[in-house]
CSV table of C-alpha atoms and ligand atoms in Angstrom, one decimal:
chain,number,residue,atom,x,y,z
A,152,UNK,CA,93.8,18.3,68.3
A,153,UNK,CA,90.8,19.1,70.2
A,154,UNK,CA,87.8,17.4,69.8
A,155,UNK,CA,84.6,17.2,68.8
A,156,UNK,CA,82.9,16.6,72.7
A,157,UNK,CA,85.6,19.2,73.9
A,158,UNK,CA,84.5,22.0,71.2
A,159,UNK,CA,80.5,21.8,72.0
A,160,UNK,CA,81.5,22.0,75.7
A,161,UNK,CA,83.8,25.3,75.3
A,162,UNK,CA,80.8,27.3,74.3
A,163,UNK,CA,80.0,28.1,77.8
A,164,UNK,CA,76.1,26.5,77.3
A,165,UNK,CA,75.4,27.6,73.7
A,166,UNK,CA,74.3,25.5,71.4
A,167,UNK,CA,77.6,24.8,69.3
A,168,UNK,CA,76.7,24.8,65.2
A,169,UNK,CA,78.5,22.2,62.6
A,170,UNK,CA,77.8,21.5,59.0
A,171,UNK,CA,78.7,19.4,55.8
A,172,UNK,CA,80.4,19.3,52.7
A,173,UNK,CA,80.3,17.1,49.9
A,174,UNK,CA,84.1,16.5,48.0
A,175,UNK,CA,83.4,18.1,44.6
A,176,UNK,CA,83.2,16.0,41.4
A,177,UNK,CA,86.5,15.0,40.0
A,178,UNK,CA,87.8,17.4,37.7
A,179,UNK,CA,86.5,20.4,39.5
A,180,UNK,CA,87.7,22.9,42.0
A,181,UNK,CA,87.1,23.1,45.8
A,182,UNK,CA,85.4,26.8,45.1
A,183,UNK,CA,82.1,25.3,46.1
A,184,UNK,CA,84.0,24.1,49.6
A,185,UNK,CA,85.3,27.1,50.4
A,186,UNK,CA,82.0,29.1,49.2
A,187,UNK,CA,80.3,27.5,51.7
A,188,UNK,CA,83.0,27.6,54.4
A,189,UNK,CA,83.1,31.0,53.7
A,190,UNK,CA,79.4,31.8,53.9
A,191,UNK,CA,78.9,30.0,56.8
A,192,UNK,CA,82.1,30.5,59.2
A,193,UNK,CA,80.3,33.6,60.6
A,194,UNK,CA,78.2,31.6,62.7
A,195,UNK,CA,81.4,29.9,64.4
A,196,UNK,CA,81.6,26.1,63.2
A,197,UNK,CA,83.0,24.0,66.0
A,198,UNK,CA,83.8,21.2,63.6
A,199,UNK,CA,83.1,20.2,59.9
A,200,UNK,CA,82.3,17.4,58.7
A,201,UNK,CA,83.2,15.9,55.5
A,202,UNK,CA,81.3,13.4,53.9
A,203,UNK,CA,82.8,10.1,52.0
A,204,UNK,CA,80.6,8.7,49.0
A,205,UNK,CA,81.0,4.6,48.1
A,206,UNK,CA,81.9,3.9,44.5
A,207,UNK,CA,79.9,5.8,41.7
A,208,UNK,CA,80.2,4.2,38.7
A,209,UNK,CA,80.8,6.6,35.9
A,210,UNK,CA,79.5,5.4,32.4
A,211,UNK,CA,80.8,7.1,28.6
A,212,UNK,CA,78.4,6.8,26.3
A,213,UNK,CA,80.0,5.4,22.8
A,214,UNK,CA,79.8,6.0,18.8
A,215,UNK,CA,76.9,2.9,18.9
A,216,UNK,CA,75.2,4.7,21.4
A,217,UNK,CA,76.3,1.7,24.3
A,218,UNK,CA,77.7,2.8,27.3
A,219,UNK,CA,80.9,1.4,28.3
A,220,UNK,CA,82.0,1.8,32.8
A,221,UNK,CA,85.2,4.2,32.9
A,222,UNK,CA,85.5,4.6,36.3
A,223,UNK,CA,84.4,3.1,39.8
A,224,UNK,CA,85.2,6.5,41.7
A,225,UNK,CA,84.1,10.2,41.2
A,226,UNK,CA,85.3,12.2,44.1
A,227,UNK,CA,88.7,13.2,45.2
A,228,UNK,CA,89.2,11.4,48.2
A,229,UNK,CA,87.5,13.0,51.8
A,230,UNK,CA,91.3,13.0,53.6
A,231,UNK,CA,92.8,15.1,51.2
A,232,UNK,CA,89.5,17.5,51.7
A,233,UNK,CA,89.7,17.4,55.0
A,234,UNK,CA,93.4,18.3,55.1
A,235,UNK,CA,92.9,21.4,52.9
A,236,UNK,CA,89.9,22.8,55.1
A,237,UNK,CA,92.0,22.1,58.5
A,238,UNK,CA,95.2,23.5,56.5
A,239,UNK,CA,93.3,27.1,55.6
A,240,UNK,CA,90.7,27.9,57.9
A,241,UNK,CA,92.1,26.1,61.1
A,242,UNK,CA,88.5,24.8,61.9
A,243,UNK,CA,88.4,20.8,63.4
A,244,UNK,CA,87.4,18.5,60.6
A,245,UNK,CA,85.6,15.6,61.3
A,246,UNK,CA,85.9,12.9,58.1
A,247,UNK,CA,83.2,10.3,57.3
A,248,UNK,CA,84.6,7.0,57.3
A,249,UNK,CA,82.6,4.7,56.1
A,250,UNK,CA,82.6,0.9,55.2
A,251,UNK,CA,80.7,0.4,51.8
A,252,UNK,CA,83.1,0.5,48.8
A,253,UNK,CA,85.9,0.2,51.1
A,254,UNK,CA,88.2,-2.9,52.3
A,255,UNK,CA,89.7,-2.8,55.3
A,256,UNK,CA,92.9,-2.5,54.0
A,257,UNK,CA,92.1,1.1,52.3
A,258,UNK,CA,90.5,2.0,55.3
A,259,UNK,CA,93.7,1.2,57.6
A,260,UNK,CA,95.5,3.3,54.4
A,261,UNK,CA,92.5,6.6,55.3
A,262,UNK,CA,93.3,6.3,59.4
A,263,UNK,CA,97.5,6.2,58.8
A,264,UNK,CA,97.2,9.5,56.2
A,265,UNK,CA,94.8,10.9,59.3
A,266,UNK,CA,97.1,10.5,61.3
A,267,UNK,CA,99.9,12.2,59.3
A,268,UNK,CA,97.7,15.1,59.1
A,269,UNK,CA,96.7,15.5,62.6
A,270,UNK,CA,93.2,14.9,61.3
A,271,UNK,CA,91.9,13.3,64.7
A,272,UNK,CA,87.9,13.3,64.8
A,273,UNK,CA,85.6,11.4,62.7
A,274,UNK,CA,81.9,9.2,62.2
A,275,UNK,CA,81.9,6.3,61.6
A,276,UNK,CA,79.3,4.9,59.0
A,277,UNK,CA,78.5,2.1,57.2
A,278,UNK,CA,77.9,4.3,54.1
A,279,UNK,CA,74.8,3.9,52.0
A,280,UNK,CA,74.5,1.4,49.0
A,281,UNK,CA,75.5,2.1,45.8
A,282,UNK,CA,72.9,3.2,43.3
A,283,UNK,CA,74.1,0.7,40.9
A,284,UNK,CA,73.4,-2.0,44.1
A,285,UNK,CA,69.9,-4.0,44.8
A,286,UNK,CA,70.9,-4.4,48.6
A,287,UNK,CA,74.0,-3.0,50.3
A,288,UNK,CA,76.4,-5.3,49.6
A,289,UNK,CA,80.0,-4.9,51.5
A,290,UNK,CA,83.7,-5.3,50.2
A,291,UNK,CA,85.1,-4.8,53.4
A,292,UNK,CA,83.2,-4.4,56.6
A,293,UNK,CA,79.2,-5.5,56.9
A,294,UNK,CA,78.5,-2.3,59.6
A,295,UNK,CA,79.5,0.4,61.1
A,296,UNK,CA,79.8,-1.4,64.5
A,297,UNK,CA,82.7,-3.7,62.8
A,298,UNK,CA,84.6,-0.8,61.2
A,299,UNK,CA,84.1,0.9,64.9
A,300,UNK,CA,85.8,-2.5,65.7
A,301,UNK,CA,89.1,-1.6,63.5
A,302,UNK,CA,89.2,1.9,64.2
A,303,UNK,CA,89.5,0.9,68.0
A,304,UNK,CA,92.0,-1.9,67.3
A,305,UNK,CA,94.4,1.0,65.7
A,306,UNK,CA,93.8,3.4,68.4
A,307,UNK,CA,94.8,0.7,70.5
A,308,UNK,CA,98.3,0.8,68.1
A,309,UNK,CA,97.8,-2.3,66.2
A,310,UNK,CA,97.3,-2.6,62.3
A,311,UNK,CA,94.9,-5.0,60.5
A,312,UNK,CA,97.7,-7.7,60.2
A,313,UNK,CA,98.4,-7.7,64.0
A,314,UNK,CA,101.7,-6.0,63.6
A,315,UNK,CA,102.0,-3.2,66.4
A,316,UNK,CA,102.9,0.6,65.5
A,317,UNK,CA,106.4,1.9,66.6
A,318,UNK,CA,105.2,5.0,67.4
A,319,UNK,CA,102.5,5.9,70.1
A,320,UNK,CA,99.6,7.8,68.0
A,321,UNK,CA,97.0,10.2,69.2
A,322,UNK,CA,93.6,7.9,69.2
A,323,UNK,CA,91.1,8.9,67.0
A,324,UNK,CA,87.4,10.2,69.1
A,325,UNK,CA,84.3,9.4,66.9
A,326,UNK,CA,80.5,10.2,66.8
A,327,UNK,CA,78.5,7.4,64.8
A,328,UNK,CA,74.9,7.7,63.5
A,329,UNK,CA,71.8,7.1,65.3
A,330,UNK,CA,67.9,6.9,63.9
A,331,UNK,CA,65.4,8.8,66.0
A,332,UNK,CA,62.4,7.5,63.3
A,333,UNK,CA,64.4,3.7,62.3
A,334,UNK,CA,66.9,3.1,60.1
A,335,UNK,CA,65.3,2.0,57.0
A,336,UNK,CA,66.4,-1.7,57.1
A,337,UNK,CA,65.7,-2.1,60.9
A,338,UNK,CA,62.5,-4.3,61.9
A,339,UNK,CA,61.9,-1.8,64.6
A,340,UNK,CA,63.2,1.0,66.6
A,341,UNK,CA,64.3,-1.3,69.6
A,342,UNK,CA,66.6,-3.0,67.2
A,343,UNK,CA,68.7,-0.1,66.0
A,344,UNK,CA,68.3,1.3,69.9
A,345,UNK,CA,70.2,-1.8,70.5
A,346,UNK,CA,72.7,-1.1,67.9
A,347,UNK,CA,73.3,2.2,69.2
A,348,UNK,CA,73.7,1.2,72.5
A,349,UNK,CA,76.6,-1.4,71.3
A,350,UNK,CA,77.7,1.8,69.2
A,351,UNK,CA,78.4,3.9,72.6
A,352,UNK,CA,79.6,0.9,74.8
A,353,UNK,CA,82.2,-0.2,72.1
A,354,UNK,CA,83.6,3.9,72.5
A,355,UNK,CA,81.5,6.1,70.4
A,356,UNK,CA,81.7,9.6,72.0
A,357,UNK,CA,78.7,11.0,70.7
A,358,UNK,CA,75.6,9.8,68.2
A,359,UNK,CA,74.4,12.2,65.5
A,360,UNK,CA,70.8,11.8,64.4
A,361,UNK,CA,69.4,11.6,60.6
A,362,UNK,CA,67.6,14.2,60.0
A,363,UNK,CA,64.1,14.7,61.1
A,364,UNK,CA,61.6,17.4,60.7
A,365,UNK,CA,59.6,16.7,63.9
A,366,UNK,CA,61.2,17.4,67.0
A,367,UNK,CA,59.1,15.5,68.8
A,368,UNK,CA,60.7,12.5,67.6
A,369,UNK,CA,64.0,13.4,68.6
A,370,UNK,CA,63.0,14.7,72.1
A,371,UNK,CA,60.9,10.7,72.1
A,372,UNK,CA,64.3,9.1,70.7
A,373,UNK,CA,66.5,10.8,73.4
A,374,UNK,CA,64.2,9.6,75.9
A,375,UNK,CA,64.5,6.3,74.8
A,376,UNK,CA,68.3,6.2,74.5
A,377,UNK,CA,68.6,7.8,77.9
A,378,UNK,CA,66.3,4.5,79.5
A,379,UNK,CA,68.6,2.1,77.3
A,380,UNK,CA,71.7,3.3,79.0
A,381,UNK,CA,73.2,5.6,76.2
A,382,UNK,CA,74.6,8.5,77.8
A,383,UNK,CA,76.8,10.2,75.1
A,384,UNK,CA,75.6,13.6,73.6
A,385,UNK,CA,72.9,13.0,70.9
A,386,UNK,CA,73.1,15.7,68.3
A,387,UNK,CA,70.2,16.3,66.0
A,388,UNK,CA,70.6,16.7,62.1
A,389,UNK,CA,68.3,19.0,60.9
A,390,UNK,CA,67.5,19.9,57.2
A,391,UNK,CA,66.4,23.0,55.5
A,392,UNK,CA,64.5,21.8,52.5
A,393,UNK,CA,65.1,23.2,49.3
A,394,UNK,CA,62.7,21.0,46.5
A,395,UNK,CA,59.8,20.6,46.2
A,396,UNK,CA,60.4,17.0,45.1
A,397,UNK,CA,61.9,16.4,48.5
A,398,UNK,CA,58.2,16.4,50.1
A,399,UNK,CA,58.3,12.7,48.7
A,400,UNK,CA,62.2,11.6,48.0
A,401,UNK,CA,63.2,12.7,51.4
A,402,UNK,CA,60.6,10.3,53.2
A,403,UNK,CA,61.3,7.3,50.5
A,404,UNK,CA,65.3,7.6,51.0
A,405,UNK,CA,65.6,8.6,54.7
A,406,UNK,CA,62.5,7.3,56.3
A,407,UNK,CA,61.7,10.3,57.3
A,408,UNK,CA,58.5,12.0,58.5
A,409,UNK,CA,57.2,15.0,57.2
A,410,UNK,CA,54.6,16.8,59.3
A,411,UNK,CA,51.3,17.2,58.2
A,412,UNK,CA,51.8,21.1,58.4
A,413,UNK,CA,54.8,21.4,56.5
A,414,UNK,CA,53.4,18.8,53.6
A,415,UNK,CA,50.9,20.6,53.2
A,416,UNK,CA,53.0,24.0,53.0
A,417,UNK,CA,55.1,22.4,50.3
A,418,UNK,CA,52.5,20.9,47.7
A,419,UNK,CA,50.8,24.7,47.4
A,420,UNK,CA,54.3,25.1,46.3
A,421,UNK,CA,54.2,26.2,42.6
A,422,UNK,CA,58.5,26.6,42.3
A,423,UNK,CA,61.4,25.3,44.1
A,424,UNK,CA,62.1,28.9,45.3
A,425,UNK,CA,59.0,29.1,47.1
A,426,UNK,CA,59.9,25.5,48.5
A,427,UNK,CA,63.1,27.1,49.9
A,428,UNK,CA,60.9,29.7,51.5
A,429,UNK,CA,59.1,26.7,53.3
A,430,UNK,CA,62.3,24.8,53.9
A,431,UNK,CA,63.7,28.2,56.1
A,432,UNK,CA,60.8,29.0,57.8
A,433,UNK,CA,60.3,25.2,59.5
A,434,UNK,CA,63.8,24.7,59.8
A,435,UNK,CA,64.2,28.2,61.9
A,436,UNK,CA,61.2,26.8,64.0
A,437,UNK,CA,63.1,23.4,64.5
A,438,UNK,CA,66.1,25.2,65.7
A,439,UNK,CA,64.8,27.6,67.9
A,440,UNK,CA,62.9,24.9,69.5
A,441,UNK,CA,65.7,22.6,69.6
A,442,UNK,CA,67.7,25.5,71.2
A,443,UNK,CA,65.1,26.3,73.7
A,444,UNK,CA,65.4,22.9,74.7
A,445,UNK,CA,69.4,23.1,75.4
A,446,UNK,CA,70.6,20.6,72.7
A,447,UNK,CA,74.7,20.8,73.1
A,448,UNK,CA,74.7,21.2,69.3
A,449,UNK,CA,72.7,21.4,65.5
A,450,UNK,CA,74.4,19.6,62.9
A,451,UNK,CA,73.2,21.0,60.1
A,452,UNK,CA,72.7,18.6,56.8
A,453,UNK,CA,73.6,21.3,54.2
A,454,UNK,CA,74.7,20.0,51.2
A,455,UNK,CA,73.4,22.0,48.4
A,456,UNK,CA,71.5,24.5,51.2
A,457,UNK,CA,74.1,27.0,51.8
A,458,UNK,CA,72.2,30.3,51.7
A,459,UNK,CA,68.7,28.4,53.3
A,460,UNK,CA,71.1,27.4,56.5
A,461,UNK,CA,72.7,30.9,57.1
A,462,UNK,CA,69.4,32.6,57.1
A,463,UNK,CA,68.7,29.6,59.6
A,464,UNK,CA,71.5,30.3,61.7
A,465,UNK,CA,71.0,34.4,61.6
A,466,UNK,CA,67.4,33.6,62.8
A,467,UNK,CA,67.8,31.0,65.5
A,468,UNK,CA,71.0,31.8,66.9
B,113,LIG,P1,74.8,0.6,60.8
B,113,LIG,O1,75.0,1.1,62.2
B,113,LIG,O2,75.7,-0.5,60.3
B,113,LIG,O3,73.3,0.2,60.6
B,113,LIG,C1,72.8,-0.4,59.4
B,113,LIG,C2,71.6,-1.3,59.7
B,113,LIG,O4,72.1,-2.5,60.3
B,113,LIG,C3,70.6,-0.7,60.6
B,113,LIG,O5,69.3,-1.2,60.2
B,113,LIG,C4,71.0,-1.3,62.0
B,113,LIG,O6,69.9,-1.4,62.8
B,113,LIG,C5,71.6,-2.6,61.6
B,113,LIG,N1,72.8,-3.0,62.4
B,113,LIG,C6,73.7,-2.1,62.9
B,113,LIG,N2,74.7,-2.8,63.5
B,113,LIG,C7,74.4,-4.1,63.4
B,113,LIG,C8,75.0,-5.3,63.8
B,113,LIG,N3,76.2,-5.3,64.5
B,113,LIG,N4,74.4,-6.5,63.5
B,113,LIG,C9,73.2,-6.5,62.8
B,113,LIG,N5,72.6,-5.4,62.4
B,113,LIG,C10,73.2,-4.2,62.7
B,113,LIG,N6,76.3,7.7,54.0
B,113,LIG,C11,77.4,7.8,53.2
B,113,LIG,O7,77.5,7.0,52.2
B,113,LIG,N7,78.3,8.8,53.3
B,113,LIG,C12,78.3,9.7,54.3
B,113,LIG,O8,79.2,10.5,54.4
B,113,LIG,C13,77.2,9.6,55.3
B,113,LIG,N8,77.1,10.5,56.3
B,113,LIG,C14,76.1,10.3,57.2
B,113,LIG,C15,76.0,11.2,58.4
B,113,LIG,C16,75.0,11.0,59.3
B,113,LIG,C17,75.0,11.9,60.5
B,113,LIG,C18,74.0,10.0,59.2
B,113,LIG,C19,72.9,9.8,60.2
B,113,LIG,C20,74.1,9.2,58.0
B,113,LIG,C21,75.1,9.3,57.1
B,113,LIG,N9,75.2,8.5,56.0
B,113,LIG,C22,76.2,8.6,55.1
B,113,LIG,C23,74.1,7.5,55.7
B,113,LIG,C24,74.4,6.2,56.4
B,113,LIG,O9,75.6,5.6,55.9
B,113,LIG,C25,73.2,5.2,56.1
B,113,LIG,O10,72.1,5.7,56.9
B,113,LIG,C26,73.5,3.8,56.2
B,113,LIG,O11,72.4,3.1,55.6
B,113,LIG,C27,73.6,3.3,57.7
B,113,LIG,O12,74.7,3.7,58.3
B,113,LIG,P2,75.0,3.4,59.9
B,113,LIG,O13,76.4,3.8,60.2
B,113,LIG,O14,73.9,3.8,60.7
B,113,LIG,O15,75.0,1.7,59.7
């Protein structure tokens, strides 16, 4: 299987286009999935990604009016997604794998079913913390740069209990994440740059940025990487916003910057339709911009912004 480095490079100096999808709730079907596959395969997807949630804890309310924990999962599992996307559209899928509400032991148990499936590419995430959590607290691995750490011990052909494989696998190529504005528990930017760089020297192939709605602070954050010795593609993740409740929940949660411009657009909003408006419009400006400036590739964060990122995609590519 191809992947994801040898995909943006095959588009002859386009700017390549990927997107996500969330695994559906338990119980339903993957018509969401495939509505957005199918909405958005016009615009030729080099990859997908599919994204991996921790634990959700799923309460039942009883007779007394007490609620009582039924379940500690909520999603079908993102392998079995993955395999059905790559099985019917034939489009590279690249899986989140991601340490919180994971051992190791199920992660070794996610790589050996990848491999079964010829499912070859994926990122490589700590995961965030669960809601029911104060502080991220981990079952298996602490960060992403220690789940890198098994994932490169089984390309290497060796399992978690030292034993070696009998049969010579195809090594799994994998982007991790990367914070132009901080992650939100880092002191400072020079700490996660640090992190990053250990990211790319222990064999990331590429870093994907959270998202960011000034492209100034990618442009300052690729700069900075580029003087720290990280030399891998940095893709930028870029959001179409949707809610007008997102002017304030996307900074809180992502630590994310909202220009004065577009706050400013959103709180004359008077509905979440005319948010989406908003959320087009500066998203279209982002990806021209980002285009004009030759990124290799937008990865576009997309869950629940289907139609907002195809008008994206008509306009700016
Ligand atoms: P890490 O790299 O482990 O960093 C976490 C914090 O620890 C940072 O502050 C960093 O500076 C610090 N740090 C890193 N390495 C070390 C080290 N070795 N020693 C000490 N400190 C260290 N979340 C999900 O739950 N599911 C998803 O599918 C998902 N997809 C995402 C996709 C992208 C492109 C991005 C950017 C994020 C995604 N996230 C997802 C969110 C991500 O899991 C969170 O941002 C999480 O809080 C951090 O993940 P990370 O891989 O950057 O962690």
């Amino acid at each position: 299987m191809i992947n994801v480095i040898e995909k943006i490079q095959s588009t002859g100096g386009k700017t390549a286009f990927s997107f996500e999808l969330l695994p559906p709730l338990k119980g339903n079907s993957l018509d969401g999935v495939y509505y957005t596959i199918d909405t958005l395969r016009e615009f030729d997807p080099k990859y997908i990604n599919i994204t991996t949630h921790r634990s959700e804890l799923v309460y039942r309310k009883k007779p007394d009016g007490s609620s009582e924990l039924i379940a500690h999962r909520n999603r079908p599992g993102t392998v079995a997604i993955a395999a059905a996307i790559q099985h019917k559209y034939n489009i590279p899928v690249v899986p989140h794998i991601i340490c919180s509400g994971f051992t190791k032991e199920e992660t070794e148990y996610a790589l050996i079913d990848l491999q079964i499936l010829g499912i070859n590419n994926l990122l490589l995430l700590r995961g965030d913390k669960g809601k029911h959590e104060e502080v991220y607290t981990p079952v298996g691995h602490r960060y992403a740069t220690d789940l890198q750490g098994q994932v490169n011990r089984f390309n290497q052909g060796f399992f978690l209990d030292g034993t070696e494989m009998n049969v010579a696998m195809q090594p799994f190529s994998y982007g991790m994440a990367c914070y132009p504005e901080k992650h939100s528990e880092a002191p400072d930017l020079e700490s996660d740059l640090k992190y990053a760089k250990m990211k790319v020297d222990a064999g990331a192939d590429y870093l994907v940025t959270q998202m960011f709605f000034d492209n100034q602070k990618y442009y300052d954050f690729v700069e900075k990487c580029r003087e720290a010795g990280i030399h891998v593609p940095i893709i930028p993740g870029i959001k179409p916003i949707t809610l007008m409740s997102q002017l304030t929940v996307l900074p809180k949660i992502f630590h994310t910057h909202i220009p004065d411009e577009l706050a400013e657009a959103l709180r004359v909003c008077k509905t979440d339709e005319e948010a989406v408006e908003v959320g087009v419009e500066w998203c279209i400006r982002q990806a021209k911009d980002l285009i004009a400036h030759g990124v290799p590739s937008i990865h576009f964060y997309s869950l629940m912004a289907t139609e907002s990122v195809k008008r994206v995609a008509q306009a700016a590519y």
